[in-house]
Amino acid sequence: MADSWASLGIDLHLEPAGGSGLRRGLTDALRDAVRTGRLAPGTRLPSSRALAGDLGIARNTVAEAYADLVAEGWLTARQGSGTRVADRAVAPAGGAGAPVRRRPPGRPAHSLVPGTPDLAAFPRAEWLKAARRALTRAPNEALGYGDPRGRPELRTAVAEYLARVRGVRADPGSVLITAGFSHALRLLGSVLHGRGARTVAVESYGLDVHLGLLAGAGLTTTALPYDELGTDTRGLGGESAVLLTPAHQFPMGTTLRPDRRAAVADWARRTGGLVLEDDYDGEFRYDRQPVGALQGLDPGHVVYLGTASKSLAPGLRLGWMVVPHALMAETVAAKGHMDTVGVLDQLTLAEFIASGAYDRHVRAARQRYRRRRDALAAAVADRAPEVTVTGIAAGLHAVLRLPPGTEQGVVRAAHWQGLALHGLAFYRHRLAVAEPLDALVVGYGTPPDSTWPTVLEALCRALP
Amino acid sequence: MADSWASLGIDLHLEPAGGSGLRRGLTDALRDAVRTGRLAPGTRLPSSRALAGDLGIARNTVAEAYADLVAEGWLTARQGSGTRVADRAVAPAGGAGAPVRRRPPGRPAHSLVPGTPDLAAFPRAEWLKAARRALTRAPNEALGYGDPRGRPELRTAVAEYLARVRGVRADPGSVLITAGFSHALRLLGSVLHGRGARTVAVESYGLDVHLGLLAGAGLTTTALPYDELGTDTRGLGGESAVLLTPAHQFPMGTTLRPDRRAAVADWARRTGGLVLEDDYDGEFRYDRQPVGALQGLDPGHVVYLGTASKSLAPGLRLGWMVVPHALMAETVAAKGHMDTVGVLDQLTLAEFIASGAYDRHVRAARQRYRRRRDALAAAVADRAPEVTVTGIAAGLHAVLRLPPGTEQGVVRAAHWQGLALHGLAFYRHRLAVAEPLDALVVGYGTPPDSTWPTVLEALCRALP
């Protein structure tokens, strides 16, 4: 039994600023300790009171960090036995192949954390067919050490697809294949730093892990204001770059307004700044006005970033960038002297896109997600009239606006209903310039179709 | 036409030390310029005399750099039209999908550069079968964001395989899946630097690209002596780590002697130093005494590094590390907060190994390569009695010892025979502590079986 922090022997890097950064720092440190096996399954954690005393922080902060990790399945909390490290599906370092428990006690039954599509809908049979065609046709040299930009077949297919569907101006020579968005952002961070950049503007809402990747490259971030019209880009100044989700702000769900798109393009032309356009779910648009990529306005100043993680599956570890000509050599050099992404998946995706299977899959997924979105909006309107569903014109998640002061309580209630999800506070950057709002971020893409009605019912029970 | 260096507009980072580092720096800068499209196909380079004058270096150095790049296929040299950038199979940045020319004029017809196995022998049908079984069986969650250590199925299969075949002491919890050896070395460089390491010992012979990866992590390298008995580890001192190829020195082909293995293990225990064991072709041993991995001696101080690049194909981008327990958390953190290697290939390789297909494939490949090795040794004995074939107890390459002073001439003659290959000087590190030897490094794994007799004949014609 560990009753003080010191006895856990964990390195803590807490934000001295306090507030939500403190809680997130604690949550991250604990999650890392569990994931890497430094905290073994079954380990009892100190009480929130004891730990708060050790660290000199508010007890509530510790309790909330524990609650987050219970919701994510890393910890379990049971009356009488305190908070413990959960039995994990993946064995810890040095721990050999412990048998997998499908759902440890206390682990949430369903996830509404956005970012992962419905994995049960991955087109396994179609993918295997494409893999067979691709591997049968591939020249032998394709199996060797490859061009760091990626296979020409995939760069060609991606360039054509993005031009057609997203209005991106690309040719195969301007496309770079990556192992997903994080890999791309890591490369760009290194390129920017190498060019002398020190500051990148980000939106007020987003994922901390992206800030971490930029920080890892030696870049600091400033936050753009967010108001009732969405992200406000008009104040962009001396930053070297800006990271944006123009088609569908993550997680707020708004689209960057035309005048604010223009402000970004003007800023980039005026200052030579670089726009990093994160188009993570550009395919999933439900209304009749698809929003083209910002890159189409100014290919010389925008790096377009796309991924197969939302349209197909994160496990593929496939993404793509469209890189301005002047930046290509440095970006390739950052990736390395040879390709680092598996060739067989690249060839398969190229075949999958070129054969039309990708379009068919996206179309079917769009219909399925649209039905879920409609069911969510209808259920909330019916069961929780105080709650407003927003950000639903596109994507795989919605933002449920809650009555002021209720967010934490609703998140906790949802956890009790067996749902893993986050309040909006989780996505609010430390430096955010935005009125705090009470809201839930509901990723409706993840649950398989079969459980969706159950999940929706559990969610409604948690709403005020 | 470019007749002076300045007009090419290329950044050159030349080693002020001169010697072979100068030539390599020039070769690398030119290769990069061609690869990234800064030097377009067809561009005429300055004469070696003009360029040498511009740079204030010896004309021979330029001529040798050009010859290397002609051998590698980046440049072409023809009487009367000077040295030009070759038409490349892969279109340069911004250059769209130019049609692929199978063999541009001047490009070598066959490669004897070691490092790539016979890609025509990749087991496509067996691999597709394994992919089908793996994807059919995979749980949905396998397609999501994954554990940064890699899929448990593959870590389990690799741990069992390495224990059985290479005497490695591993369990699934100590295995980390990577995108190949370079990825692994990059991670380890970052871990070592993070621990305060500044110096890593390497062997006198090896690949410059590995030194580059260590340098990129902020580490400097020192060279271990190489004598007639192989790499001499007895002088290891205050270095933080040592990078070794104990089973089969690359490229010399020697096996680390038992007393020198013991010296490494003693040094590691005494100083806490870390051994990075590069076991790149440990599977391909032709004599009756397979050499177990050094890691088996001391799993607490050795990181074992393996790859599918030689046994299957580099394009898979799959490798593995067995990491000491105390280093695991930092190595995982260096890899990132989630897996970066495609899950489908991981699951397929796990199935390929577990089903016995990997063993069968390696066994068949071993027989095929052994026949080539025997043919090479016999042909050289017959046609070039002054040349000695060494380093052939294992692996996919041999070292042909040449009469003193003949290496450069033989390499050039081989290029004229349409062969891409390097002399031993190419693999000699700048700080090497070893008597210079005249030799050719002949990778006999790469050519397909159908062309092997032709290649062997061309090689013999180039020998003295």
Short mmCIF file of C-alpha atoms in Angstrom, two decimals, chain B:
data_model
loop_
_atom_site.label_atom_id
_atom_site.label_comp_id
_atom_site.label_asym_id
_atom_site.label_seq_id
_atom_site.Cartn_x
_atom_site.Cartn_y
_atom_site.Cartn_z
CA MET B 1 25.25 24.34 -68.14
CA ALA B 2 26.72 24.88 -64.74
CA ASP B 3 30.42 25.48 -64.78
CA SER B 4 30.95 26.67 -61.26
CA TRP B 5 29.76 25.37 -57.97
CA ALA B 6 28.07 28.61 -56.97
CA SER B 7 25.67 28.34 -59.88
CA LEU B 8 24.34 25.06 -58.48
CA GLY B 9 23.21 26.79 -55.31
CA ILE B 10 23.75 23.81 -53.04
CA ASP B 11 24.54 23.96 -49.36
CA LEU B 12 27.73 22.09 -48.66
CA HIS B 13 28.75 20.97 -45.20
CA LEU B 14 32.23 19.62 -45.68
CA GLU B 15 34.36 18.09 -42.99
CA PRO B 16 37.25 20.47 -42.43
CA ALA B 17 39.34 17.44 -41.45
CA GLY B 18 39.68 16.49 -45.10
CA GLY B 19 40.50 12.97 -46.21
CA SER B 20 37.70 10.48 -46.77
CA GLY B 21 35.29 12.67 -44.76
CA LEU B 22 35.62 15.40 -47.35
CA ARG B 23 34.76 13.10 -50.20
CA ARG B 24 31.86 11.63 -48.29
CA GLY B 25 30.53 15.08 -47.39
CA LEU B 26 30.61 16.08 -51.03
CA THR B 27 29.01 12.82 -52.12
CA ASP B 28 26.22 13.21 -49.54
CA ALA B 29 25.52 16.84 -50.43
CA LEU B 30 25.28 16.01 -54.11
CA ARG B 31 23.13 12.94 -53.52
CA ASP B 32 20.74 14.97 -51.38
CA ALA B 33 20.56 17.69 -53.99
CA VAL B 34 19.63 15.15 -56.66
CA ARG B 35 17.20 13.23 -54.47
CA THR B 36 15.29 16.29 -53.35
CA GLY B 37 15.12 17.71 -56.86
CA ARG B 38 17.33 20.74 -56.24
CA LEU B 39 19.45 19.36 -59.08
CA ALA B 40 16.98 18.45 -61.82
CA PRO B 41 17.44 15.42 -64.08
CA GLY B 42 19.71 16.24 -66.99
CA THR B 43 21.50 19.08 -65.20
CA ARG B 44 25.14 19.16 -66.24
CA LEU B 45 27.59 19.35 -63.35
CA PRO B 46 30.77 21.39 -63.43
CA SER B 47 33.90 19.53 -64.52
CA SER B 48 35.77 17.97 -61.62
CA ARG B 49 38.59 20.44 -62.28
CA ALA B 50 36.26 23.46 -62.09
CA LEU B 51 34.47 22.27 -59.01
CA ALA B 52 37.69 21.34 -57.23
CA GLY B 53 38.95 24.86 -57.95
CA ASP B 54 35.74 26.41 -56.60
CA LEU B 55 35.90 24.40 -53.42
CA GLY B 56 39.64 24.52 -52.95
CA ILE B 57 39.96 20.75 -52.71
CA ALA B 58 41.80 18.09 -54.68
CA ARG B 59 40.42 17.25 -58.11
CA ASN B 60 40.62 13.55 -57.27
CA THR B 61 38.21 14.01 -54.39
CA VAL B 62 35.61 15.47 -56.72
CA ALA B 63 36.24 12.80 -59.34
CA GLU B 64 35.77 10.06 -56.75
CA ALA B 65 32.57 11.61 -55.43
CA TYR B 66 31.23 11.76 -58.98
CA ALA B 67 32.26 8.15 -59.58
CA ASP B 68 30.46 7.02 -56.42
CA LEU B 69 27.28 8.75 -57.50
CA VAL B 70 27.51 7.33 -60.99
CA ALA B 71 27.84 3.90 -59.41
CA GLU B 72 24.78 4.56 -57.27
CA GLY B 73 22.82 5.70 -60.28
CA TRP B 74 22.33 9.33 -59.28
CA LEU B 75 24.63 10.72 -61.99
CA THR B 76 25.60 9.61 -65.45
CA ALA B 77 28.96 10.13 -67.08
CA ARG B 78 29.45 9.88 -70.83
CA GLN B 79 32.33 10.75 -73.07
CA GLY B 80 31.78 14.15 -74.60
CA SER B 81 28.70 15.15 -72.61
CA GLY B 82 30.27 15.37 -69.15
CA THR B 83 28.64 14.39 -65.87
CA ARG B 84 24.90 14.91 -65.60
CA VAL B 85 22.09 14.23 -63.15
CA ALA B 86 20.50 10.93 -64.16
CA ASP B 87 16.86 10.53 -65.04
CA ARG B 88 15.44 9.09 -61.85
CA ALA B 89 12.80 6.41 -61.35
CA VAL B 90 11.14 8.66 -58.76
CA ALA B 91 10.00 12.10 -59.85
CA PRO B 92 11.60 15.02 -58.00
CA ALA B 93 9.59 17.29 -55.68
CA GLY B 94 7.07 19.33 -57.61
CA GLY B 95 7.77 17.33 -60.72
CA ALA B 96 4.55 15.28 -60.82
CA GLY B 97 4.43 11.70 -61.99
CA ALA B 98 7.00 11.61 -64.75
CA PRO B 99 7.03 8.26 -66.52
CA VAL B 100 9.38 5.73 -64.97
CA ARG B 101 12.38 4.69 -67.05
CA ARG B 102 13.49 1.25 -66.01
CA ARG B 103 17.18 1.78 -66.66
CA PRO B 104 18.32 5.25 -67.63
CA PRO B 105 21.51 5.45 -69.66
CA GLY B 106 24.50 5.14 -67.39
CA ARG B 107 22.57 3.62 -64.50
CA PRO B 108 24.23 0.44 -63.26
CA ALA B 109 22.51 -2.70 -64.43
CA HIS B 110 23.06 -4.69 -61.22
CA SER B 111 23.64 -3.83 -57.60
CA LEU B 112 26.17 -5.55 -55.38
CA VAL B 113 25.75 -2.96 -52.64
CA PRO B 114 24.96 -5.02 -49.52
CA GLY B 115 21.91 -4.40 -47.35
CA THR B 116 19.00 -5.51 -49.48
CA PRO B 117 18.01 -9.17 -49.83
CA ASP B 118 16.76 -10.71 -53.07
CA LEU B 119 13.42 -8.92 -53.38
CA ALA B 120 12.24 -11.30 -56.08
CA ALA B 121 12.20 -14.00 -53.39
CA PHE B 122 9.80 -12.14 -51.08
CA PRO B 123 7.16 -14.74 -50.18
CA ARG B 124 4.20 -12.83 -51.58
CA ALA B 125 1.67 -15.65 -51.56
CA GLU B 126 2.56 -16.81 -48.04
CA TRP B 127 2.53 -13.24 -46.79
CA LEU B 128 -0.94 -12.62 -48.22
CA LYS B 129 -2.22 -15.81 -46.60
CA ALA B 130 -0.84 -14.68 -43.25
CA ALA B 131 -2.38 -11.23 -43.77
CA ARG B 132 -5.77 -12.79 -44.41
CA ARG B 133 -5.60 -14.98 -41.30
CA ALA B 134 -4.31 -12.11 -39.19
CA LEU B 135 -6.91 -9.57 -40.28
CA THR B 136 -9.72 -12.10 -39.99
CA ARG B 137 -8.77 -12.90 -36.40
CA ALA B 138 -7.83 -9.43 -35.17
CA PRO B 139 -10.13 -7.94 -32.55
CA ASN B 140 -11.62 -4.57 -33.54
CA GLU B 141 -9.60 -2.76 -30.89
CA ALA B 142 -6.39 -3.78 -32.68
CA LEU B 143 -7.32 -1.28 -35.40
CA GLY B 144 -7.35 1.65 -32.99
CA TYR B 145 -4.57 3.77 -31.56
CA GLY B 146 -2.14 1.28 -30.09
CA ASP B 147 0.35 0.66 -27.32
CA PRO B 148 3.59 2.39 -28.31
CA ARG B 149 5.49 -0.85 -27.68
CA GLY B 150 3.63 -2.52 -30.57
CA ARG B 151 1.02 -5.25 -30.84
CA PRO B 152 1.22 -7.94 -28.14
CA GLU B 153 0.78 -10.69 -30.76
CA LEU B 154 3.99 -9.63 -32.51
CA ARG B 155 5.91 -8.97 -29.31
CA THR B 156 5.03 -12.48 -28.17
CA ALA B 157 6.03 -14.09 -31.47
CA VAL B 158 9.31 -12.15 -31.64
CA ALA B 159 10.24 -12.96 -28.04
CA GLU B 160 9.70 -16.68 -28.61
CA TYR B 161 11.55 -16.65 -31.92
CA LEU B 162 14.57 -14.77 -30.61
CA ALA B 163 14.86 -16.99 -27.56
CA ARG B 164 14.76 -20.10 -29.71
CA VAL B 165 16.94 -19.01 -32.62
CA ARG B 166 19.29 -16.36 -31.25
CA GLY B 167 19.51 -17.21 -27.55
CA VAL B 168 18.05 -13.85 -26.64
CA ARG B 169 16.51 -13.56 -23.18
CA ALA B 170 13.23 -11.79 -23.90
CA ASP B 171 9.62 -11.75 -22.88
CA PRO B 172 6.81 -9.92 -24.70
CA GLY B 173 7.06 -7.10 -22.17
CA SER B 174 10.67 -6.35 -23.06
CA VAL B 175 10.15 -6.23 -26.83
CA LEU B 176 9.53 -2.94 -28.63
CA ILE B 177 8.44 -2.94 -32.28
CA THR B 178 10.06 -0.34 -34.55
CA ALA B 179 10.00 0.72 -38.18
CA GLY B 180 13.41 -0.91 -38.63
CA PHE B 181 16.95 -0.50 -37.35
CA SER B 182 17.30 3.20 -38.16
CA HIS B 183 14.15 4.01 -36.21
CA ALA B 184 15.46 1.99 -33.27
CA LEU B 185 18.85 3.70 -33.33
CA ARG B 186 17.17 7.10 -33.47
CA LEU B 187 15.11 6.22 -30.38
CA LEU B 188 18.15 4.92 -28.52
CA GLY B 189 20.17 8.01 -29.43
CA SER B 190 17.47 10.15 -27.88
CA VAL B 191 17.28 7.96 -24.76
CA LEU B 192 21.04 7.98 -24.31
CA HIS B 193 21.28 11.73 -24.76
CA GLY B 194 18.42 12.19 -22.31
CA ARG B 195 20.42 10.19 -19.76
CA GLY B 196 23.41 12.47 -20.14
CA ALA B 197 25.40 10.30 -22.52
CA ARG B 198 27.68 12.18 -24.91
CA THR B 199 29.95 9.56 -26.49
CA VAL B 200 29.21 6.25 -28.19
CA ALA B 201 31.91 3.85 -29.37
CA VAL B 202 31.42 2.35 -32.81
CA GLU B 203 33.41 -0.11 -34.89
CA SER B 204 36.07 1.09 -37.32
CA TYR B 205 33.96 -0.16 -40.22
CA GLY B 206 30.24 0.43 -40.63
CA LEU B 207 27.62 2.67 -42.19
CA ASP B 208 27.97 6.43 -42.01
CA VAL B 209 24.22 6.78 -41.82
CA HIS B 210 24.34 5.20 -38.35
CA LEU B 211 26.88 7.76 -37.19
CA GLY B 212 24.59 10.42 -38.63
CA LEU B 213 21.66 9.17 -36.57
CA LEU B 214 23.76 9.25 -33.40
CA ALA B 215 25.08 12.71 -34.27
CA GLY B 216 21.50 13.84 -34.84
CA ALA B 217 20.79 12.91 -31.23
CA GLY B 218 23.73 15.03 -30.06
CA LEU B 219 26.16 12.13 -29.55
CA THR B 220 29.76 11.99 -30.71
CA THR B 221 31.41 8.74 -31.71
CA THR B 222 34.80 7.16 -31.14
CA ALA B 223 36.06 4.17 -33.13
CA LEU B 224 37.15 0.82 -31.68
CA PRO B 225 40.31 -0.63 -33.25
CA TYR B 226 39.97 -3.35 -35.87
CA ASP B 227 42.81 -5.84 -36.30
CA GLU B 228 43.31 -9.21 -37.97
CA LEU B 229 41.18 -10.83 -35.26
CA GLY B 230 38.27 -8.45 -35.71
CA THR B 231 36.91 -5.58 -33.65
CA ASP B 232 38.92 -5.04 -30.49
CA THR B 233 36.69 -4.14 -27.56
CA ARG B 234 39.35 -4.31 -24.86
CA GLY B 235 39.99 -0.58 -24.84
CA LEU B 236 36.40 0.41 -23.99
CA GLY B 237 36.53 3.09 -21.33
CA GLY B 238 34.41 6.08 -20.46
CA GLU B 239 31.98 5.82 -23.37
CA SER B 240 28.30 5.63 -22.42
CA ALA B 241 27.47 2.99 -24.99
CA VAL B 242 28.93 0.89 -27.77
CA LEU B 243 27.30 -0.02 -31.09
CA LEU B 244 28.42 -3.46 -32.25
CA THR B 245 27.68 -6.14 -34.87
CA PRO B 246 28.96 -9.10 -32.81
CA ALA B 247 27.58 -12.01 -34.82
CA HIS B 248 28.80 -10.73 -38.17
CA GLN B 249 30.81 -7.54 -38.31
CA PHE B 250 29.45 -5.19 -40.95
CA PRO B 251 30.97 -5.22 -43.47
CA MET B 252 34.11 -7.20 -42.55
CA GLY B 253 32.20 -10.39 -41.81
CA THR B 254 34.17 -11.44 -38.73
CA THR B 255 32.57 -12.78 -35.57
CA LEU B 256 33.41 -11.08 -32.29
CA ARG B 257 35.90 -13.41 -30.54
CA PRO B 258 34.86 -14.94 -27.20
CA ASP B 259 37.47 -13.00 -25.18
CA ARG B 260 36.37 -9.76 -26.79
CA ARG B 261 32.70 -10.59 -26.16
CA ALA B 262 33.64 -11.11 -22.53
CA ALA B 263 35.50 -7.79 -22.51
CA VAL B 264 32.33 -5.99 -23.66
CA ALA B 265 30.21 -7.65 -21.00
CA ASP B 266 32.80 -6.85 -18.31
CA TRP B 267 32.99 -3.23 -19.42
CA ALA B 268 29.19 -2.90 -19.37
CA ARG B 269 28.93 -4.36 -15.86
CA ARG B 270 31.84 -2.36 -14.53
CA THR B 271 30.83 1.02 -15.93
CA GLY B 272 27.08 0.69 -16.43
CA GLY B 273 27.65 1.25 -20.14
CA LEU B 274 25.07 0.11 -22.65
CA VAL B 275 25.71 -2.31 -25.51
CA LEU B 276 23.68 -1.79 -28.69
CA GLU B 277 23.78 -5.16 -30.43
CA ASP B 278 22.98 -4.81 -34.13
CA ASP B 279 22.02 -8.36 -35.17
CA TYR B 280 21.06 -7.40 -38.72
CA ASP B 281 21.56 -10.80 -40.37
CA GLY B 282 21.87 -13.20 -37.45
CA GLU B 283 19.63 -15.68 -39.26
CA PHE B 284 22.01 -16.30 -42.12
CA ARG B 285 24.76 -18.48 -40.70
CA TYR B 286 26.31 -21.12 -42.93
CA ASP B 287 28.75 -22.96 -40.71
CA ARG B 288 27.92 -25.35 -37.91
CA GLN B 289 28.49 -23.06 -34.96
CA PRO B 290 25.73 -20.48 -34.82
CA VAL B 291 26.80 -17.59 -32.61
CA GLY B 292 24.24 -16.69 -29.98
CA ALA B 293 23.37 -13.09 -29.30
CA LEU B 294 25.56 -11.16 -26.88
CA GLN B 295 22.33 -10.11 -25.20
CA GLY B 296 21.98 -13.60 -23.74
CA LEU B 297 25.11 -12.94 -21.64
CA ASP B 298 23.77 -9.85 -19.96
CA PRO B 299 20.20 -8.78 -20.75
CA GLY B 300 20.45 -5.93 -18.26
CA HIS B 301 23.13 -4.09 -20.22
CA VAL B 302 22.43 -5.03 -23.84
CA VAL B 303 19.78 -3.66 -26.19
CA TYR B 304 19.24 -6.27 -28.89
CA LEU B 305 18.28 -4.89 -32.31
CA GLY B 306 16.78 -7.01 -35.07
CA THR B 307 15.04 -6.35 -38.35
CA ALA B 308 12.92 -7.94 -41.05
CA SER B 309 14.82 -5.93 -43.68
CA LYS B 310 17.34 -8.68 -44.46
CA SER B 311 15.21 -11.76 -43.73
CA LEU B 312 12.10 -10.52 -45.59
CA ALA B 313 12.22 -7.04 -47.15
CA PRO B 314 13.20 -3.50 -46.16
CA GLY B 315 9.90 -2.16 -47.51
CA LEU B 316 8.02 -3.78 -44.63
CA ARG B 317 9.64 -1.26 -42.29
CA LEU B 318 9.53 -3.69 -39.37
CA GLY B 319 12.15 -4.19 -36.73
CA TRP B 320 12.35 -5.05 -33.05
CA MET B 321 14.35 -4.22 -29.98
CA VAL B 322 14.74 -6.17 -26.76
CA VAL B 323 15.20 -3.49 -24.14
CA PRO B 324 16.56 -3.83 -20.58
CA HIS B 325 13.80 -3.32 -18.05
CA ALA B 326 15.38 -0.18 -16.59
CA LEU B 327 15.39 1.50 -20.01
CA MET B 328 11.93 0.53 -21.21
CA ALA B 329 9.91 3.51 -20.01
CA GLU B 330 12.31 6.02 -21.56
CA THR B 331 12.49 4.14 -24.85
CA VAL B 332 8.70 3.94 -25.04
CA ALA B 333 8.45 7.65 -24.27
CA ALA B 334 10.93 8.39 -27.08
CA LYS B 335 8.75 6.43 -29.50
CA GLY B 336 5.73 8.52 -28.54
CA HIS B 337 2.41 8.36 -26.81
CA MET B 338 1.03 5.81 -29.28
CA ASP B 339 2.26 3.22 -31.73
CA THR B 340 3.74 4.58 -34.96
CA VAL B 341 4.11 1.29 -36.84
CA GLY B 342 1.19 -0.02 -38.93
CA VAL B 343 -0.84 -2.64 -37.10
CA LEU B 344 -1.75 -4.80 -40.09
CA ASP B 345 1.87 -5.56 -40.95
CA GLN B 346 2.59 -6.24 -37.29
CA LEU B 347 -0.28 -8.72 -37.04
CA THR B 348 0.72 -10.32 -40.32
CA LEU B 349 4.34 -10.81 -39.26
CA ALA B 350 3.16 -12.25 -35.94
CA GLU B 351 1.04 -14.77 -37.82
CA PHE B 352 3.87 -15.42 -40.31
CA ILE B 353 6.27 -16.24 -37.48
CA ALA B 354 3.81 -18.20 -35.33
CA SER B 355 2.70 -20.37 -38.26
CA GLY B 356 6.27 -21.42 -39.05
CA ALA B 357 6.30 -19.63 -42.42
CA TYR B 358 9.11 -17.35 -41.27
CA ASP B 359 11.35 -20.29 -40.36
CA ARG B 360 10.62 -21.97 -43.68
CA HIS B 361 11.35 -18.78 -45.58
CA VAL B 362 14.64 -18.15 -43.77
CA ARG B 363 15.73 -21.75 -44.30
CA ALA B 364 15.07 -21.57 -48.04
CA ALA B 365 16.76 -18.18 -48.31
CA ARG B 366 19.78 -19.49 -46.42
CA GLN B 367 20.23 -22.31 -48.92
CA ARG B 368 19.87 -19.95 -51.86
CA TYR B 369 22.39 -17.45 -50.49
CA ARG B 370 24.78 -20.21 -49.55
CA ARG B 371 24.80 -21.43 -53.16
CA ARG B 372 25.61 -17.90 -54.31
CA ARG B 373 28.36 -17.57 -51.77
CA ASP B 374 29.88 -20.88 -52.91
CA ALA B 375 29.68 -19.85 -56.55
CA LEU B 376 31.32 -16.51 -55.72
CA ALA B 377 34.17 -18.15 -53.83
CA ALA B 378 34.74 -20.72 -56.55
CA ALA B 379 34.68 -18.16 -59.37
CA VAL B 380 37.12 -15.84 -57.61
CA ALA B 381 39.49 -18.71 -56.79
CA ASP B 382 39.39 -19.73 -60.41
CA ARG B 383 39.52 -16.36 -62.17
CA ALA B 384 41.37 -14.07 -59.76
CA PRO B 385 43.83 -16.05 -57.65
CA GLU B 386 45.30 -12.84 -56.22
CA VAL B 387 41.96 -12.07 -54.56
CA THR B 388 40.93 -13.65 -51.24
CA VAL B 389 37.25 -14.06 -50.31
CA THR B 390 36.67 -13.43 -46.58
CA GLY B 391 33.81 -12.93 -44.14
CA ILE B 392 31.67 -15.61 -45.72
CA ALA B 393 30.66 -17.75 -42.75
CA ALA B 394 27.39 -15.83 -42.55
CA GLY B 395 25.29 -13.09 -44.04
CA LEU B 396 24.52 -11.76 -47.48
CA HIS B 397 27.85 -10.23 -48.42
CA ALA B 398 31.54 -11.03 -48.68
CA VAL B 399 34.75 -9.02 -48.53
CA LEU B 400 37.14 -9.57 -51.42
CA ARG B 401 40.70 -8.68 -50.36
CA LEU B 402 42.59 -7.08 -53.23
CA PRO B 403 46.28 -6.55 -53.88
CA PRO B 404 47.49 -3.32 -52.21
CA GLY B 405 46.75 -0.14 -54.13
CA THR B 406 44.18 -1.65 -56.48
CA GLU B 407 40.86 -0.89 -54.76
CA GLN B 408 39.94 2.32 -56.58
CA GLY B 409 40.82 0.90 -59.95
CA VAL B 410 38.81 -2.26 -59.37
CA VAL B 411 35.76 -0.31 -58.16
CA ARG B 412 35.95 1.83 -61.30
CA ALA B 413 36.30 -1.24 -63.49
CA ALA B 414 33.27 -2.78 -61.81
CA HIS B 415 31.26 0.36 -62.55
CA TRP B 416 32.22 0.06 -66.18
CA GLN B 417 30.93 -3.51 -66.03
CA GLY B 418 27.53 -2.09 -65.00
CA LEU B 419 27.87 -3.06 -61.33
CA ALA B 420 26.98 -0.78 -58.43
CA LEU B 421 29.28 -1.63 -55.52
CA HIS B 422 31.66 -0.03 -53.06
CA GLY B 423 35.22 -0.52 -52.03
CA LEU B 424 36.00 -1.05 -48.38
CA ALA B 425 37.03 2.62 -48.07
CA PHE B 426 33.34 3.54 -48.33
CA TYR B 427 32.64 1.73 -45.04
CA ARG B 428 35.72 2.91 -43.18
CA HIS B 429 34.76 5.49 -40.58
CA ARG B 430 36.56 8.80 -40.51
CA LEU B 431 38.11 7.99 -37.13
CA ALA B 432 38.81 4.34 -37.94
CA VAL B 433 41.63 2.68 -36.02
CA ALA B 434 42.64 0.01 -38.53
CA GLU B 435 45.28 -0.61 -41.17
CA PRO B 436 43.82 0.51 -44.50
CA LEU B 437 43.04 -2.52 -46.60
CA ASP B 438 42.21 -2.76 -50.28
CA ALA B 439 39.01 -4.71 -50.66
CA LEU B 440 35.61 -4.88 -52.33
CA VAL B 441 32.40 -5.35 -50.36
CA VAL B 442 30.16 -7.62 -52.44
CA GLY B 443 26.52 -7.96 -51.45
CA TYR B 444 25.45 -11.17 -53.13
CA GLY B 445 21.93 -11.11 -51.70
CA THR B 446 20.43 -8.46 -53.95
CA PRO B 447 20.48 -9.71 -57.55
CA PRO B 448 17.62 -12.05 -58.44
CA ASP B 449 18.61 -15.68 -59.04
CA SER B 450 18.08 -15.28 -62.78
CA THR B 451 20.80 -12.65 -63.17
CA TRP B 452 23.30 -13.99 -60.64
CA PRO B 453 25.52 -15.85 -63.15
CA THR B 454 25.73 -12.73 -65.37
CA VAL B 455 26.57 -10.55 -62.38
CA LEU B 456 29.26 -12.93 -61.20
CA GLU B 457 30.81 -12.98 -64.64
CA ALA B 458 30.83 -9.14 -64.77
CA LEU B 459 32.43 -9.00 -61.34
CA CYS B 460 35.18 -11.43 -62.32
CA ARG B 461 35.97 -9.34 -65.38
CA ALA B 462 36.62 -6.37 -63.08
CA LEU B 463 38.96 -8.25 -60.73
CA PRO B 464 42.74 -8.04 -61.13
#
